[in-house]
Amino acid sequence: MTAYTQPKHVRGRRILSYRLVALLAVLGPGFVTANVDNDPGGILTYSQAGAKYGYTLLWTLIPTTIALIVVQEMAARMGAVTGKGLSDLIREEFGLRLTFFTMAVLGLADLGNIAAEFAGLASGFGMFGVSKYIAVPLGAALVWAIVVRGSYHQVERVLLVL
């Protein structure tokens, strides 16, 4: 049965499904990026701020979202136009010393974020009675295996499903 001999409602559903797939393909990376900070450290911070301040800080979402959009747009354009990463651009504009300092600070911030991730893993499994001495090494081994053995497309699919 060709597309022209199919009933009209079947063609309509097929067109709708193609449009939905196209929409999800375009929005997929945006969904991943939007959920980047929904990690154990972020959720803990959101919970504590919500418990202490209630809705009084909700207005900060508007300027924060605008700043996030502007910064991500600028970073994407700089990367697309120059074909260079952040450290290359900082080094070209400000020199090696400032680049080293900036990358060292970003490395320390990343180390703190990783520690918060594993602390969240330990406390999450702790609620189910699993020792942190078992959960954290298994989680680290899983992350290592995904990074070393997995492909970009496998990780991308998992993140899109999440």
PDB file of C-alpha atoms in Angstrom:
ATOM      1  CA  MET A   1       0.000   0.000   0.000  1.00  0.00           C
ATOM      2  CA  THR A   2       1.624   3.285  -1.064  1.00  0.00           C
ATOM      3  CA  ALA A   3       1.283   6.616   0.667  1.00  0.00           C
ATOM      4  CA  TYR A   4      -1.303   7.726  -1.871  1.00  0.00           C
ATOM      5  CA  THR A   5      -3.554   4.709  -1.313  1.00  0.00           C
ATOM      6  CA  GLN A   6      -3.399   4.857   2.471  1.00  0.00           C
ATOM      7  CA  PRO A   7      -6.351   6.295   4.317  1.00  0.00           C
ATOM      8  CA  LYS A   8      -6.073   9.971   5.162  1.00  0.00           C
ATOM      9  CA  HIS A   9      -5.851   9.409   8.934  1.00  0.00           C
ATOM     10  CA  VAL A  10      -2.863   7.040   8.508  1.00  0.00           C
ATOM     11  CA  ARG A  11      -1.003   9.600   6.378  1.00  0.00           C
ATOM     12  CA  GLY A  12      -1.795  12.289   8.956  1.00  0.00           C
ATOM     13  CA  ARG A  13      -0.368  10.182  11.788  1.00  0.00           C
ATOM     14  CA  ARG A  14       2.755   9.417   9.758  1.00  0.00           C
ATOM     15  CA  ILE A  15       3.333  13.107   9.013  1.00  0.00           C
ATOM     16  CA  LEU A  16       2.765  13.939  12.678  1.00  0.00           C
ATOM     17  CA  SER A  17       5.262  11.282  13.766  1.00  0.00           C
ATOM     18  CA  TYR A  18       7.880  12.599  11.290  1.00  0.00           C
ATOM     19  CA  ARG A  19       7.380  16.111  12.632  1.00  0.00           C
ATOM     20  CA  LEU A  20       7.624  14.894  16.224  1.00  0.00           C
ATOM     21  CA  VAL A  21      10.874  13.043  15.478  1.00  0.00           C
ATOM     22  CA  ALA A  22      12.270  16.148  13.756  1.00  0.00           C
ATOM     23  CA  LEU A  23      11.280  18.310  16.733  1.00  0.00           C
ATOM     24  CA  LEU A  24      12.905  15.917  19.213  1.00  0.00           C
ATOM     25  CA  ALA A  25      16.070  15.769  17.076  1.00  0.00           C
ATOM     26  CA  VAL A  26      16.353  19.542  17.256  1.00  0.00           C
ATOM     27  CA  LEU A  27      15.415  19.812  20.940  1.00  0.00           C
ATOM     28  CA  GLY A  28      17.431  16.780  22.130  1.00  0.00           C
ATOM     29  CA  PRO A  29      20.719  18.585  22.802  1.00  0.00           C
ATOM     30  CA  GLY A  30      18.797  21.424  24.435  1.00  0.00           C
ATOM     31  CA  PHE A  31      17.105  19.031  26.849  1.00  0.00           C
ATOM     32  CA  VAL A  32      20.472  17.519  27.778  1.00  0.00           C
ATOM     33  CA  THR A  33      21.997  20.972  28.286  1.00  0.00           C
ATOM     34  CA  ALA A  34      19.024  22.182  30.314  1.00  0.00           C
ATOM     35  CA  ASN A  35      19.364  19.241  32.697  1.00  0.00           C
ATOM     36  CA  VAL A  36      23.128  19.461  33.066  1.00  0.00           C
ATOM     37  CA  ASP A  37      22.939  21.001  36.530  1.00  0.00           C
ATOM     38  CA  ASN A  38      20.311  18.629  37.884  1.00  0.00           C
ATOM     39  CA  ASP A  39      22.896  16.597  39.730  1.00  0.00           C
ATOM     40  CA  PRO A  40      23.042  15.630  43.426  1.00  0.00           C
ATOM     41  CA  GLY A  41      24.841  18.845  44.409  1.00  0.00           C
ATOM     42  CA  GLY A  42      22.363  20.998  42.492  1.00  0.00           C
ATOM     43  CA  ILE A  43      19.322  19.185  43.860  1.00  0.00           C
ATOM     44  CA  LEU A  44      20.672  19.511  47.408  1.00  0.00           C
ATOM     45  CA  THR A  45      21.195  23.238  46.877  1.00  0.00           C
ATOM     46  CA  TYR A  46      17.720  23.680  45.360  1.00  0.00           C
ATOM     47  CA  SER A  47      16.150  21.808  48.269  1.00  0.00           C
ATOM     48  CA  GLN A  48      17.983  23.777  50.930  1.00  0.00           C
ATOM     49  CA  ALA A  49      17.272  27.132  49.279  1.00  0.00           C
ATOM     50  CA  GLY A  50      13.615  26.203  48.826  1.00  0.00           C
ATOM     51  CA  ALA A  51      13.270  25.105  52.435  1.00  0.00           C
ATOM     52  CA  LYS A  52      14.906  28.281  53.724  1.00  0.00           C
ATOM     53  CA  TYR A  53      13.545  30.956  51.352  1.00  0.00           C
ATOM     54  CA  GLY A  54      10.423  29.420  49.793  1.00  0.00           C
ATOM     55  CA  TYR A  55       9.325  31.255  46.658  1.00  0.00           C
ATOM     56  CA  THR A  56      11.080  34.541  47.479  1.00  0.00           C
ATOM     57  CA  LEU A  57      14.060  33.735  45.196  1.00  0.00           C
ATOM     58  CA  LEU A  58      11.958  32.538  42.273  1.00  0.00           C
ATOM     59  CA  TRP A  59      12.391  35.876  40.482  1.00  0.00           C
ATOM     60  CA  THR A  60      16.091  35.079  40.019  1.00  0.00           C
ATOM     61  CA  LEU A  61      15.167  32.469  37.411  1.00  0.00           C
ATOM     62  CA  ILE A  62      14.440  35.192  34.853  1.00  0.00           C
ATOM     63  CA  PRO A  63      17.825  37.000  34.864  1.00  0.00           C
ATOM     64  CA  THR A  64      19.668  33.714  35.352  1.00  0.00           C
ATOM     65  CA  THR A  65      17.958  32.177  32.326  1.00  0.00           C
ATOM     66  CA  ILE A  66      18.699  35.246  30.204  1.00  0.00           C
ATOM     67  CA  ALA A  67      22.364  35.195  31.274  1.00  0.00           C
ATOM     68  CA  LEU A  68      22.558  31.459  30.547  1.00  0.00           C
ATOM     69  CA  ILE A  69      21.137  31.937  27.050  1.00  0.00           C
ATOM     70  CA  VAL A  70      23.541  34.789  26.276  1.00  0.00           C
ATOM     71  CA  VAL A  71      26.631  32.963  27.563  1.00  0.00           C
ATOM     72  CA  GLN A  72      25.803  29.698  25.762  1.00  0.00           C
ATOM     73  CA  GLU A  73      25.066  31.532  22.536  1.00  0.00           C
ATOM     74  CA  MET A  74      28.350  33.464  22.737  1.00  0.00           C
ATOM     75  CA  ALA A  75      30.350  30.325  23.517  1.00  0.00           C
ATOM     76  CA  ALA A  76      28.725  28.397  20.670  1.00  0.00           C
ATOM     77  CA  ARG A  77      29.392  31.200  18.194  1.00  0.00           C
ATOM     78  CA  MET A  78      33.009  31.630  19.298  1.00  0.00           C
ATOM     79  CA  GLY A  79      33.623  27.903  18.961  1.00  0.00           C
ATOM     80  CA  ALA A  80      31.879  27.669  15.590  1.00  0.00           C
ATOM     81  CA  VAL A  81      33.578  30.728  14.088  1.00  0.00           C
ATOM     82  CA  THR A  82      37.115  30.181  15.404  1.00  0.00           C
ATOM     83  CA  GLY A  83      37.159  26.393  15.638  1.00  0.00           C
ATOM     84  CA  LYS A  84      39.023  26.765  18.930  1.00  0.00           C
ATOM     85  CA  GLY A  85      38.247  25.952  22.533  1.00  0.00           C
ATOM     86  CA  LEU A  86      38.029  28.247  25.529  1.00  0.00           C
ATOM     87  CA  SER A  87      41.637  27.811  26.646  1.00  0.00           C
ATOM     88  CA  ASP A  88      42.978  28.575  23.159  1.00  0.00           C
ATOM     89  CA  LEU A  89      40.945  31.755  22.963  1.00  0.00           C
ATOM     90  CA  ILE A  90      41.991  32.888  26.459  1.00  0.00           C
ATOM     91  CA  ARG A  91      45.661  32.161  25.652  1.00  0.00           C
ATOM     92  CA  GLU A  92      45.535  34.139  22.413  1.00  0.00           C
ATOM     93  CA  GLU A  93      43.910  37.150  24.040  1.00  0.00           C
ATOM     94  CA  PHE A  94      45.430  37.220  27.548  1.00  0.00           C
ATOM     95  CA  GLY A  95      48.567  35.070  27.537  1.00  0.00           C
ATOM     96  CA  LEU A  96      49.757  31.813  29.040  1.00  0.00           C
ATOM     97  CA  ARG A  97      49.749  32.779  32.740  1.00  0.00           C
ATOM     98  CA  LEU A  98      46.107  33.807  32.837  1.00  0.00           C
ATOM     99  CA  THR A  99      45.172  30.751  30.797  1.00  0.00           C
ATOM    100  CA  PHE A 100      46.937  28.479  33.286  1.00  0.00           C
ATOM    101  CA  PHE A 101      45.254  30.219  36.233  1.00  0.00           C
ATOM    102  CA  THR A 102      41.812  30.020  34.580  1.00  0.00           C
ATOM    103  CA  MET A 103      42.188  26.341  33.704  1.00  0.00           C
ATOM    104  CA  ALA A 104      43.476  25.550  37.210  1.00  0.00           C
ATOM    105  CA  VAL A 105      40.441  27.260  38.786  1.00  0.00           C
ATOM    106  CA  LEU A 106      38.092  25.453  36.388  1.00  0.00           C
ATOM    107  CA  GLY A 107      39.857  22.167  37.198  1.00  0.00           C
ATOM    108  CA  LEU A 108      39.368  22.706  40.934  1.00  0.00           C
ATOM    109  CA  ALA A 109      35.706  23.576  40.396  1.00  0.00           C
ATOM    110  CA  ASP A 110      35.289  20.422  38.335  1.00  0.00           C
ATOM    111  CA  LEU A 111      36.985  18.356  41.048  1.00  0.00           C
ATOM    112  CA  GLY A 112      34.540  19.759  43.611  1.00  0.00           C
ATOM    113  CA  ASN A 113      31.635  18.927  41.310  1.00  0.00           C
ATOM    114  CA  ILE A 114      32.880  15.346  40.885  1.00  0.00           C
ATOM    115  CA  ALA A 115      33.191  14.988  44.666  1.00  0.00           C
ATOM    116  CA  ALA A 116      29.588  16.198  45.048  1.00  0.00           C
ATOM    117  CA  GLU A 117      28.453  13.701  42.395  1.00  0.00           C
ATOM    118  CA  PHE A 118      30.038  10.773  44.228  1.00  0.00           C
ATOM    119  CA  ALA A 119      28.750  12.041  47.584  1.00  0.00           C
ATOM    120  CA  GLY A 120      25.263  12.075  46.060  1.00  0.00           C
ATOM    121  CA  LEU A 121      25.794   8.555  44.716  1.00  0.00           C
ATOM    122  CA  ALA A 122      26.899   7.361  48.156  1.00  0.00           C
ATOM    123  CA  SER A 123      23.969   8.963  49.969  1.00  0.00           C
ATOM    124  CA  GLY A 124      21.452   7.779  47.361  1.00  0.00           C
ATOM    125  CA  PHE A 125      22.563   4.171  47.608  1.00  0.00           C
ATOM    126  CA  GLY A 126      22.846   4.586  51.376  1.00  0.00           C
ATOM    127  CA  MET A 127      19.065   5.063  51.504  1.00  0.00           C
ATOM    128  CA  PHE A 128      18.764   1.549  50.060  1.00  0.00           C
ATOM    129  CA  GLY A 129      21.231   0.064  52.559  1.00  0.00           C
ATOM    130  CA  VAL A 130      24.191  -0.162  50.146  1.00  0.00           C
ATOM    131  CA  SER A 131      27.508   0.838  51.690  1.00  0.00           C
ATOM    132  CA  LYS A 132      29.296   3.865  50.255  1.00  0.00           C
ATOM    133  CA  TYR A 133      32.432   1.734  50.087  1.00  0.00           C
ATOM    134  CA  ILE A 134      30.663  -0.443  47.518  1.00  0.00           C
ATOM    135  CA  ALA A 135      28.535   2.121  45.676  1.00  0.00           C
ATOM    136  CA  VAL A 136      31.236   4.725  44.983  1.00  0.00           C
ATOM    137  CA  PRO A 137      33.878   2.363  43.537  1.00  0.00           C
ATOM    138  CA  LEU A 138      31.220   0.630  41.406  1.00  0.00           C
ATOM    139  CA  GLY A 139      29.954   4.009  40.188  1.00  0.00           C
ATOM    140  CA  ALA A 140      33.495   5.148  39.411  1.00  0.00           C
ATOM    141  CA  ALA A 141      34.186   1.905  37.528  1.00  0.00           C
ATOM    142  CA  LEU A 142      30.972   2.337  35.533  1.00  0.00           C
ATOM    143  CA  VAL A 143      31.865   5.930  34.598  1.00  0.00           C
ATOM    144  CA  TRP A 144      35.378   4.843  33.662  1.00  0.00           C
ATOM    145  CA  ALA A 145      34.068   1.993  31.491  1.00  0.00           C
ATOM    146  CA  ILE A 146      31.646   4.299  29.693  1.00  0.00           C
ATOM    147  CA  VAL A 147      34.330   6.899  29.027  1.00  0.00           C
ATOM    148  CA  VAL A 148      37.017   4.428  27.951  1.00  0.00           C
ATOM    149  CA  ARG A 149      34.969   1.751  26.177  1.00  0.00           C
ATOM    150  CA  GLY A 150      31.788   3.534  25.131  1.00  0.00           C
ATOM    151  CA  SER A 151      31.276   5.586  22.018  1.00  0.00           C
ATOM    152  CA  TYR A 152      29.928   9.112  21.816  1.00  0.00           C
ATOM    153  CA  HIS A 153      26.708   7.908  20.196  1.00  0.00           C
ATOM    154  CA  GLN A 154      26.031   5.364  22.966  1.00  0.00           C
ATOM    155  CA  VAL A 155      26.485   7.988  25.677  1.00  0.00           C
ATOM    156  CA  GLU A 156      24.389  10.483  23.705  1.00  0.00           C
ATOM    157  CA  ARG A 157      21.499   8.016  23.457  1.00  0.00           C
ATOM    158  CA  VAL A 158      21.589   7.287  27.191  1.00  0.00           C
ATOM    159  CA  LEU A 159      21.619  11.003  28.042  1.00  0.00           C
ATOM    160  CA  LEU A 160      18.758  11.722  25.630  1.00  0.00           C
ATOM    161  CA  VAL A 161      16.659   8.986  27.244  1.00  0.00           C
ATOM    162  CA  LEU A 162      17.433  10.367  30.708  1.00  0.00           C
TER     163      LEU A 162
END
